Amino acid sequence: MIDLDNDTIYRNIMEQMCDIILVVDTNGNILITNTAAVHAYGYSRDELCGMQIYELRSPETRAAVDAQLKIAQQAGILFRTVHMRRTGETFPVEVSSQRVRLLNKEAVISVVRDITATVTMETVIRQSEGNYRYLHEELTTAYEELAASEEELRQQLDELLAREQAIHRRNIVLASLHETALKLMQKTNLHDILRLIAASAAKLLGTTHSYINLVDEEKGIFCSEIGLGHYAQLVGRDIKLTEGISGQVYKTGEIVVLDDYSTWEHRLPDPLFDLVHSVAYVPMKAGDQVIGTFSVGFLNPEQSFSDEDIAFLGRFADLAAIAVQNSQLVSALKRSEQELREKNAELTAAHEELLASEAKYRAIFEAASDGIFIHDAETGEILDINEKACTMHGYTREDVLAGGFGIFDTGEPQFNGDDARRRMEHTVAGKSQLFAWKNKHKAGHPIWMEVNLQRAVIDQKERILAIVRDISERKAQEQVIQRLAYHDALTGLPNRAYLREFLNLEMEKAQQGETSGAVLFIDLDNLKTINDTFGHSYGDEVIIKTGSYICAAMQERAFVARIGGDEFIVVLPGEANPGKIRNIAASMVKLLERDYELGTSRAYMSASIGIACYPDDGDTTEDILKKADLALYAAKGNGKNTWHFYETDLQKTADEDMLIKQGLREAIKRNELYLHYQPLGNPHTLAVVGFEALLRWNSAELGPVSPGRFIPLAEENGTIQTIGEWVIGEACRFARRLADRGKSHLRVAVNVSPRQLVAENFVPLVREAIRTAGIKPGQLEIEITENALIVSMEDSIQKLKALRTLGIRLSLDDFGSGYCSLTYLKNLPVETLKIDKLFIDDIESDADQLRFVNSIVSMAQLQGLSVVAEGVETESQLNKVRQCQCNFIQGYIFCRPLPETDAMLFLNNTGAN
C-alpha cells in the first residue's frame, strides 16, 4: 500500500501527469487532486477538494460505478464510466483505483483518463464492422448449411470464401473509387490526379506496376504520362498510335488482356518488357473517342486478371478519363482567362482609340471569343451585347436589349437579380468579380457561365463589362464526380456518406430547436434466403425494387438512403407527430410485404423497421442511428415484418446483453456454470426412469441469470459451442456417478442447440465425452428441438443417425412448438417424443386439447416412439396424461430440477425402474 504522507515526490509526479489524479477518503470526499483534474472538470482545486467523488460522475452511472469501483480496487483492473464537467458536459473516462495510506488512514487514489478520442475511434470501428456484419453472418450461416461429406464441405467452403472475398473486394473497390472521386474533386493538377488513380488501381489488384498513356492526336503518338513500379522507366517515352497494345486499344476501343505477354507476336522489342508476365490495357474514352490507355501489369507468373479485375480497371479508367477531360477544361479555362486578361488589357489600352473610332470599337467587341455584356454602372441595365453572348443564349441583340436581364432568369433563388446587382455594386466600388452563374437559354435549358465583372469607362461614362464564358461541360463533369462520391452504385440512392452529411445538418438544426423529425431504419427480412436460393444477382434485384418502392411511397417528403446490404434509412424532416410516424411505418411494412418475381419464380419478402425520433431520442447522427438500429433489433425480435419505436429500455437491454455476452466468455473458467437435474418418471408408478440435465449460471457480476436470457445470447456470440461441450461432458460424468451406484440403466438427457448440431466435430465430441466418462452410450440421451433441424435438415439427420448407430438415445424436445409434423417423424432416428408444456397446460379443462394430445400419443406410439409429457404440474393433469397413455412424465408434480446431491437423494427416496 502506498504511503503518500512520507513521500512528497508523489505530489510532484501527480502535478506532471496528464491524467486526472483524485485522492478520496473512505466517505467519498476528495482530499487531493492535480492540475489535470482542474482543467478537465472546470472546477478550481479548492472547489474539487470540497466535493464528493460521486458529484463528478454522470448521474445515470453513479450507482453502477460504486460496484465497479469495489471490484477494480480488489482486482486491480481498469473500468470505464462517464464523468461530468462543471458545464454539465459528459465525457467517457477509464478509471484505475488503488488503496493508499494518508495520515495513517485508508484512502483511495484514482487515476482517471479522458478516453473521448478512444471511444470515438471505437465507434468508428464498430460502424465499419457493421458494414461487414451482414457478410460475416451470411458466411457463418452458409457454412452451417454445407453438405455432410468432408470433401463436399471443403469445396463449398472454398466457394463461400471466394464469394466473401469477392464481395469484400467489391466493397474495397467502391470505397477506393469513393475516396479517389473525393480526392479528384480536391485536386486540379492532372499529373497528381492520374498518379493517384494509377496507384489506387494497382494497389487494389495487388501489384505496384501501372501506367497511363495519353493520346496526342496532332503528333500521332502516345505520351507516357504516369509510370509506377516497373513502368516508371516508360515515363517520357513516346509510342506511335499504331504500335504495341496501346495502339490496338486505340484502334479498336476495346480492352486487351494478355495472360502471357511474352507470347504476344506484336510485343515491342524492348528488354523492359521481358519481365512482364501479364498485362491489361483499358481504353480511356471521351464519348466514343479514345483519349488514352490505362494499363496494369503483373511480373509474378502466378498472378492473372479476373473478369472482376477488368471491370474494376474500367471504373478507374472512367475516372482517369473524367480527370483528363476536366483538366483539359481547366487548362482551356486558364488559357482563356489569360487571353481574357490580355484582351482586357488590349481593350483598356485601346479605350482612347475606341472613343475616336466607334467602328473600330464595334469590330473588336464583336470579334471577341467570349460573350460580353455592357451594363450601366448605376442601374445595371444592359446597354449592349456582342454576337458571342447572343449566340450563347439563343437570343438576338434586340431580344436582350428589350427584355433586359430578366429573360435569363432561371427562377432559382440563388441566381436572382438582387444578387447580380450586389455583385455589380462591388465592381463599381473597385472590386473585380469572378464567379460562376447560371442563366436560362431561350430554348429553356440552363447555361453555366463563368462571369468576370470589370469596371470600365466607355464614351467617357462609367460602365460595367460582364465577360462570360460557357462552362456547362465542366459543371457536368463535376456532377458526375459528385454522384460517384455520394450515391449508391446499385440503387442510385444517396449512400452512407450523403446520409451522414444530411443528418449532420438536421442534427445541428435540432440542437438549436429549429426542427425535429424521425429516422426509420428499414431492413429486409431473410434476404439471405434469396441470395442463397436464387443467387446474388436476384438479391440485388430485390434491393433495387425495394428502393424504388420506398421512394415512390415517400416521394418528396423524405430523404431515402441505402447504407449497405439490405439496409435503408428514411429520414422524415419536420415530422414530430407519433401517430403520423406510426402510420407511415405501418404503411411501409405493408408495402414491402409482397411476392417478388425473380426470373420464372416468385419469392415472398417482408421488412422490419426501427424508429427513432430526434432530438428526443438523440441529437447527433451517431446517436440517432444507433437508437434506430436498437429499435430495428427489437422489431426483428418481435417476429419480423413489423415496426418498433426506440425505447429507453432497449438501450438498457442492449447494455445488459453486452455484459451477459462478456460474462459468458469467462463463465466456465470461473466455475460459474453448473447443472441441475430434473427427474423423468413413470406416470403410474412414479418411479424415476432418467434425468434431464438443465444448465444454470450464477454470475459473479450479474448474479443468477435465467437460461432463457443467456442461452440465446450464447447462440449469438458463439460461446454455446464451448458451453455445450462442457454440459455434455458434465452430464456424462453424472451418468458415470449414477452407474457407480448401480443405476446405469437410468439415462441422462442433454439438450443441444442448432449451432452445436451443425458443427463438424459434434459427433466426435459426443463420442469422446462418453469415452472419457467411461459410460455406455445408452446412458446418454441427446435432445434436439424442431428448430435445430430446420437449420440444416439433411446434415442434422445424418449426424443423428451416426449417434444412433453408436447406441446413444435420441429424443425430439418441445414437440408442437415448431414446424415438425408427425408424418415427418418417420424420417428422424429418434426414439422419444416430448410433448411441449403448451399442450399440457389446458389438457384438464379443454376437451379439444385432450383429444389433440391423445392423437399425438397414439400416432407417435404407432411409429414405435415413447412419449414424454412435459410440464405436468397438477394432479388433474397427471390423471389426463395417464388417460392418454403417455409413457413418461416430467414436471413439478413429480419433481423440480435439483442440484446433483439433491437429485441423488430424491432417487434414493423414490426408487427407480
Coordinates of C-alpha atoms in Angstrom, one line a residue, residues 196-576:
L196 CA -3.5 8.8 -57.5
I197 CA -5.8 6.8 -59.8
A198 CA -2.9 4.6 -61.1
A199 CA -1.6 3.9 -57.6
S200 CA -5.1 3.2 -56.3
A201 CA -6.0 0.7 -59.1
A202 CA -2.6 -1.1 -58.8
K203 CA -2.9 -1.4 -55.1
L204 CA -6.4 -2.8 -55.4
L205 CA -5.2 -5.5 -57.8
G206 CA -2.2 -6.5 -55.6
T207 CA 0.5 -5.0 -57.8
T208 CA 2.7 -1.9 -58.0
H209 CA 3.1 -1.8 -61.8
S210 CA 0.8 0.5 -63.7
Y211 CA 1.0 3.3 -66.2
I212 CA -1.2 5.7 -68.2
N213 CA -0.7 6.9 -71.8
L214 CA -2.4 10.0 -73.2
V215 CA -3.2 10.4 -76.9
D216 CA -1.6 13.3 -78.8
E217 CA -3.6 13.4 -82.0
E218 CA -1.6 16.2 -83.6
K219 CA 1.7 14.3 -83.2
G220 CA 0.1 10.9 -83.7
I221 CA 1.7 9.5 -80.5
F222 CA 1.0 8.2 -77.0
C223 CA 2.7 10.3 -74.3
S224 CA 3.6 8.2 -71.3
E225 CA 2.2 10.4 -68.6
I226 CA 2.4 8.2 -65.5
G227 CA 4.5 5.1 -64.8
L228 CA 4.6 3.3 -61.5
G229 CA 6.8 0.4 -60.3
H230 CA 8.4 -1.4 -63.3
Y231 CA 6.8 1.0 -65.7
A232 CA 8.4 4.1 -64.1
Q233 CA 11.1 3.7 -66.9
L234 CA 8.4 4.4 -69.5
V235 CA 7.7 7.9 -68.4
G236 CA 8.8 10.4 -71.1
R237 CA 8.8 7.8 -73.9
D238 CA 6.6 8.4 -77.0
I239 CA 4.9 5.5 -78.7
K240 CA 3.2 5.7 -82.1
L241 CA -0.6 5.4 -82.1
T242 CA -0.3 2.3 -84.3
E243 CA 2.3 0.4 -82.1
G244 CA 2.0 -2.1 -79.2
I245 CA -1.0 -3.0 -77.2
S246 CA -1.9 0.7 -76.7
G247 CA -2.1 1.0 -80.5
Q248 CA -4.5 -1.9 -80.6
V249 CA -6.7 -0.4 -77.9
Y250 CA -6.6 3.0 -79.6
K251 CA -7.7 1.3 -82.9
T252 CA -10.5 -0.9 -81.6
G253 CA -11.6 1.0 -78.5
E254 CA -11.7 -2.4 -76.7
I255 CA -10.0 -3.8 -73.6
V256 CA -7.0 -6.0 -74.3
V257 CA -5.8 -8.6 -71.7
L258 CA -2.7 -10.8 -72.3
D259 CA -2.2 -13.6 -69.7
D260 CA 1.3 -14.3 -71.1
Y261 CA 2.8 -11.2 -72.6
S262 CA 5.9 -13.0 -73.7
T263 CA 4.0 -15.0 -76.3
W264 CA 2.3 -12.0 -78.0
E265 CA 3.5 -11.7 -81.5
H266 CA 3.2 -7.9 -81.7
R267 CA 5.0 -7.0 -78.5
L268 CA 7.5 -4.2 -78.6
P269 CA 11.2 -5.3 -78.8
D270 CA 12.3 -3.8 -75.5
P271 CA 14.1 -5.6 -72.6
L272 CA 11.9 -3.6 -70.3
F273 CA 9.0 -5.8 -71.2
D274 CA 10.9 -9.1 -70.8
L275 CA 10.0 -9.2 -67.1
V276 CA 6.3 -8.5 -67.6
H277 CA 4.2 -11.7 -67.4
S278 CA 0.6 -10.5 -67.9
V279 CA -1.0 -7.1 -68.7
A280 CA -4.4 -5.5 -69.1
Y281 CA -5.0 -2.4 -71.2
V282 CA -8.2 -0.4 -70.8
P283 CA -9.2 2.5 -73.0
M284 CA -9.9 5.9 -71.5
K285 CA -12.7 7.5 -73.5
A286 CA -14.4 10.8 -74.0
G287 CA -17.6 9.6 -75.6
D288 CA -16.6 7.2 -78.3
Q289 CA -13.1 8.7 -78.7
V290 CA -10.1 7.0 -77.1
I291 CA -8.0 9.7 -75.3
G292 CA -5.6 7.4 -73.5
T293 CA -4.9 3.9 -72.2
F294 CA -4.8 2.7 -68.6
S295 CA -2.6 -0.4 -68.0
V296 CA -1.8 -2.6 -65.1
G297 CA 0.8 -5.4 -65.2
F298 CA 1.9 -8.5 -63.2
L299 CA 5.5 -9.6 -63.1
N300 CA 4.6 -12.6 -61.0
P301 CA 3.6 -15.6 -63.2
E302 CA 1.1 -16.8 -60.5
Q303 CA -1.0 -13.6 -60.8
S304 CA -3.6 -13.1 -63.5
F305 CA -6.6 -10.9 -64.3
S306 CA -10.1 -11.9 -63.4
D307 CA -13.2 -10.5 -65.1
E308 CA -13.9 -8.6 -61.9
D309 CA -10.4 -7.1 -62.1
I310 CA -11.0 -5.9 -65.6
A311 CA -14.4 -4.4 -64.5
F312 CA -12.6 -2.6 -61.7
L313 CA -10.0 -1.2 -64.1
G314 CA -12.8 0.0 -66.3
R315 CA -14.2 2.1 -63.4
F316 CA -10.8 3.6 -62.7
A317 CA -10.2 4.2 -66.4
D318 CA -13.5 6.1 -66.5
L319 CA -12.3 8.2 -63.5
A320 CA -9.0 8.9 -65.3
A321 CA -10.8 9.9 -68.5
I322 CA -13.0 12.3 -66.5
A323 CA -9.9 13.7 -64.8
V324 CA -8.2 14.2 -68.2
Q325 CA -11.2 16.0 -69.7
N326 CA -11.7 18.1 -66.5
S327 CA -8.0 19.0 -66.6
Q328 CA -8.3 19.9 -70.3
L329 CA -11.3 22.1 -69.5
V330 CA -9.5 23.7 -66.6
S331 CA -6.4 24.3 -68.8
A332 CA -8.5 25.7 -71.5
L333 CA -10.2 27.9 -68.9
K334 CA -6.9 29.1 -67.6
R335 CA -5.7 29.8 -71.2
S336 CA -9.0 31.6 -71.8
E337 CA -8.6 33.6 -68.6
Q338 CA -5.1 34.6 -69.7
E339 CA -6.4 35.5 -73.1
L340 CA -9.3 37.4 -71.4
R341 CA -6.8 39.3 -69.3
E342 CA -4.8 40.1 -72.3
K343 CA -7.9 41.1 -74.2
N344 CA -9.0 43.3 -71.3
A345 CA -5.6 44.9 -71.3
E346 CA -6.0 45.4 -75.0
L347 CA -9.4 46.9 -74.5
T348 CA -8.1 49.2 -71.8
A349 CA -5.2 50.3 -73.9
A350 CA -7.4 50.8 -76.9
H351 CA -10.0 52.7 -75.0
E352 CA -8.9 56.0 -76.1
E353 CA -8.7 54.8 -79.7
L354 CA -12.3 53.4 -79.4
L355 CA -13.6 56.7 -78.3
A356 CA -12.3 58.1 -81.6
S357 CA -13.5 55.2 -83.8
E358 CA -16.8 53.6 -83.0
A359 CA -16.4 51.3 -86.0
K360 CA -13.1 50.0 -84.7
Y361 CA -14.6 49.5 -81.2
R362 CA -17.5 47.6 -82.6
A363 CA -15.2 45.3 -84.7
I364 CA -13.2 44.3 -81.6
F365 CA -16.3 44.0 -79.5
E366 CA -17.9 41.6 -81.9
A367 CA -14.7 39.7 -82.7
A368 CA -14.2 38.7 -79.0
S369 CA -14.3 34.9 -78.5
D370 CA -16.2 35.4 -75.2
G371 CA -19.6 36.8 -74.6
I372 CA -19.6 40.5 -73.5
F373 CA -22.4 42.5 -71.8
I374 CA -22.1 46.2 -71.2
H375 CA -24.1 47.4 -68.2
D376 CA -25.0 50.8 -66.8
A377 CA -22.9 51.2 -63.6
E378 CA -25.8 52.8 -61.7
T379 CA -28.9 50.9 -62.8
G380 CA -27.4 47.6 -64.1
E381 CA -29.3 48.0 -67.3
I382 CA -27.9 46.1 -70.3
L383 CA -26.7 48.7 -72.8
D384 CA -25.1 46.4 -75.3
I385 CA -24.2 42.8 -76.0
N386 CA -21.9 41.2 -78.5
E387 CA -22.8 38.4 -81.0
K388 CA -21.0 35.7 -79.0
A389 CA -23.2 36.4 -76.0
C390 CA -26.3 36.4 -78.2
T391 CA -25.3 33.0 -79.7
M392 CA -24.6 31.6 -76.3
H393 CA -28.1 32.3 -75.1
G394 CA -30.1 31.9 -78.3
Y395 CA -31.4 35.4 -78.4
T396 CA -30.9 38.3 -80.8
R397 CA -29.4 41.6 -79.6
E398 CA -32.9 43.2 -80.0
D399 CA -34.4 40.5 -77.7
V400 CA -31.9 41.1 -75.0
L401 CA -32.0 44.9 -75.1
A402 CA -35.8 44.8 -75.0
G403 CA -36.2 42.1 -72.3
G404 CA -33.3 43.0 -70.1
F405 CA -31.6 40.7 -67.6
G406 CA -34.9 39.1 -66.6
I407 CA -35.1 37.0 -69.8
F408 CA -32.2 34.9 -68.5
D409 CA -33.7 34.3 -65.0
T410 CA -33.8 30.5 -64.1
G411 CA -36.2 31.0 -61.3
E412 CA -33.7 29.7 -58.8
P413 CA -33.4 31.9 -55.7
Q414 CA -29.6 31.8 -55.6
F415 CA -29.4 33.2 -59.1
N416 CA -31.7 36.2 -58.7
G417 CA -31.4 39.8 -59.8
D418 CA -30.7 41.1 -56.3
D419 CA -27.5 39.1 -56.1
A420 CA -26.4 40.2 -59.5
R421 CA -26.9 43.9 -58.6
R422 CA -24.9 43.3 -55.3
R423 CA -22.0 41.9 -57.3
M424 CA -22.2 44.9 -59.7
E425 CA -22.1 47.3 -56.7
H426 CA -18.9 45.6 -55.5
T427 CA -17.5 46.0 -59.0
V428 CA -18.3 49.7 -59.1
A429 CA -16.5 50.0 -55.7
G430 CA -13.4 48.8 -57.4
K431 CA -13.6 45.1 -56.5
S432 CA -13.5 42.9 -59.7
Q433 CA -15.7 39.9 -59.5
L434 CA -15.1 36.4 -60.9
F435 CA -17.8 33.8 -60.2
A436 CA -20.0 31.0 -61.6
W437 CA -23.5 31.9 -62.6
K438 CA -26.5 30.1 -64.2
N439 CA -28.6 31.7 -66.9
K440 CA -31.5 30.3 -69.0
H441 CA -31.2 29.7 -72.7
K442 CA -34.0 30.8 -75.0
A443 CA -34.8 27.0 -75.5
G444 CA -35.3 26.6 -71.8
H445 CA -32.2 24.7 -70.7
P446 CA -29.8 26.1 -68.2
I447 CA -26.3 27.5 -69.1
W448 CA -23.5 27.6 -66.6
M449 CA -21.2 30.5 -67.2
E450 CA -18.1 31.9 -65.6
V451 CA -18.6 35.7 -65.2
N452 CA -15.8 38.3 -64.9
L453 CA -17.1 41.7 -63.9
Q454 CA -14.8 44.7 -64.6
R455 CA -15.3 48.4 -64.3
A456 CA -14.6 50.4 -67.5
V457 CA -15.1 53.8 -68.9
I458 CA -16.8 53.9 -72.3
D459 CA -17.7 57.1 -74.1
Q460 CA -16.5 59.0 -71.0
K461 CA -19.1 57.2 -68.9
E462 CA -18.6 54.6 -66.2
R463 CA -19.8 51.1 -67.3
I464 CA -19.5 47.5 -66.2
L465 CA -18.2 44.9 -68.5
A466 CA -19.5 41.4 -67.9
I467 CA -17.3 38.9 -69.8
V468 CA -18.9 35.5 -69.8
R469 CA -17.8 32.0 -70.8
D470 CA -19.9 28.8 -71.2
I471 CA -18.6 26.2 -68.6
S472 CA -21.6 23.9 -68.8
E473 CA -19.5 21.0 -69.9
R474 CA -17.1 21.4 -66.9
K475 CA -20.1 21.6 -64.5
A476 CA -21.5 18.4 -66.0
Q477 CA -18.2 16.6 -65.3
E478 CA -18.3 17.9 -61.7
Q479 CA -21.8 16.5 -61.3
V480 CA -20.6 13.0 -62.5
I481 CA -17.8 13.1 -59.9
Q482 CA -20.2 14.3 -57.2
R483 CA -22.6 11.4 -57.9
L484 CA -19.9 8.8 -57.7
A485 CA -18.9 10.1 -54.3
Y486 CA -22.4 10.4 -52.7
H487 CA -24.7 7.9 -54.3
D488 CA -25.1 4.1 -54.1
A489 CA -23.9 2.4 -57.2
L490 CA -26.6 -0.3 -57.1
T491 CA -29.8 1.7 -56.5
G492 CA -28.7 5.2 -57.3
L493 CA -30.0 6.4 -53.9
P494 CA -27.9 8.6 -51.5
N495 CA -25.2 6.5 -49.8
R496 CA -23.9 6.5 -46.2
A497 CA -21.7 9.5 -46.8
Y498 CA -24.5 11.5 -48.2
L499 CA -26.8 10.4 -45.3
R500 CA -24.3 11.5 -42.7
E501 CA -24.0 14.9 -44.3
F502 CA -27.7 15.3 -44.4
L503 CA -28.2 14.1 -40.8
N504 CA -25.4 16.3 -39.5
L505 CA -27.3 19.4 -40.9
E506 CA -30.6 18.1 -39.4
M507 CA -29.0 17.5 -36.0
E508 CA -27.4 20.9 -36.0
K509 CA -30.9 22.4 -36.5
A510 CA -32.4 20.1 -34.0
Q511 CA -29.9 21.1 -31.4
Q512 CA -30.9 24.7 -31.9
G513 CA -34.5 23.8 -31.5
E514 CA -35.3 24.7 -35.2
T515 CA -36.6 21.2 -36.2
S516 CA -37.5 17.7 -35.2
G517 CA -38.1 14.6 -37.2
A518 CA -37.9 10.8 -37.3
V519 CA -35.4 8.2 -38.7
L520 CA -36.8 4.9 -40.0
F521 CA -34.2 2.1 -40.2
I522 CA -35.5 -0.5 -42.7
D523 CA -34.0 -3.9 -43.0
L524 CA -35.3 -6.7 -45.4
D525 CA -36.2 -9.9 -43.6
N526 CA -34.3 -13.0 -44.8
L527 CA -32.7 -11.6 -47.9
K528 CA -30.0 -14.1 -47.4
T529 CA -32.5 -16.8 -48.4
I530 CA -33.0 -15.1 -51.8
N531 CA -29.2 -14.9 -52.3
D532 CA -28.6 -18.5 -51.3
T533 CA -31.5 -19.9 -53.3
F534 CA -31.5 -17.7 -56.5
G535 CA -28.1 -16.0 -56.4
H536 CA -26.9 -12.5 -55.5
S537 CA -28.0 -11.0 -58.8
Y538 CA -31.6 -11.7 -57.8
G539 CA -30.9 -10.4 -54.3
D540 CA -29.6 -7.2 -56.0
E541 CA -32.8 -7.0 -58.0
V542 CA -34.9 -7.2 -54.8
I543 CA -32.8 -4.4 -53.3
I544 CA -33.3 -2.2 -56.3
K545 CA -37.1 -2.8 -56.3
T546 CA -37.3 -2.2 -52.6
G547 CA -35.5 1.2 -53.0
S548 CA -37.9 2.2 -55.8
Y549 CA -41.0 1.2 -53.7
I550 CA -39.7 3.2 -50.7
C551 CA -39.0 6.3 -52.9
A552 CA -42.4 6.0 -54.6
A553 CA -44.2 5.9 -51.3
M554 CA -42.2 8.7 -49.7
Q555 CA -41.9 11.0 -52.8
E556 CA -40.5 14.4 -51.8
R557 CA -41.4 14.4 -48.1
A558 CA -38.4 12.2 -47.0
F559 CA -34.7 11.6 -47.5
V560 CA -34.1 8.0 -48.6
A561 CA -30.7 6.3 -48.5
R562 CA -29.2 2.9 -48.8
I563 CA -26.4 2.4 -46.4
G564 CA -25.3 -1.1 -47.3
G565 CA -26.6 -4.7 -47.8
D566 CA -30.3 -4.8 -47.4
E567 CA -30.5 -1.7 -45.1
F568 CA -32.3 1.5 -46.0
I569 CA -32.7 4.7 -44.0
V570 CA -35.7 7.0 -44.4
V571 CA -35.4 10.5 -42.7
L572 CA -38.7 12.4 -42.1
P573 CA -37.6 16.0 -41.5
G574 CA -40.1 18.1 -39.6
E575 CA -42.3 15.1 -38.8
A576 CA -42.9 15.0 -35.0

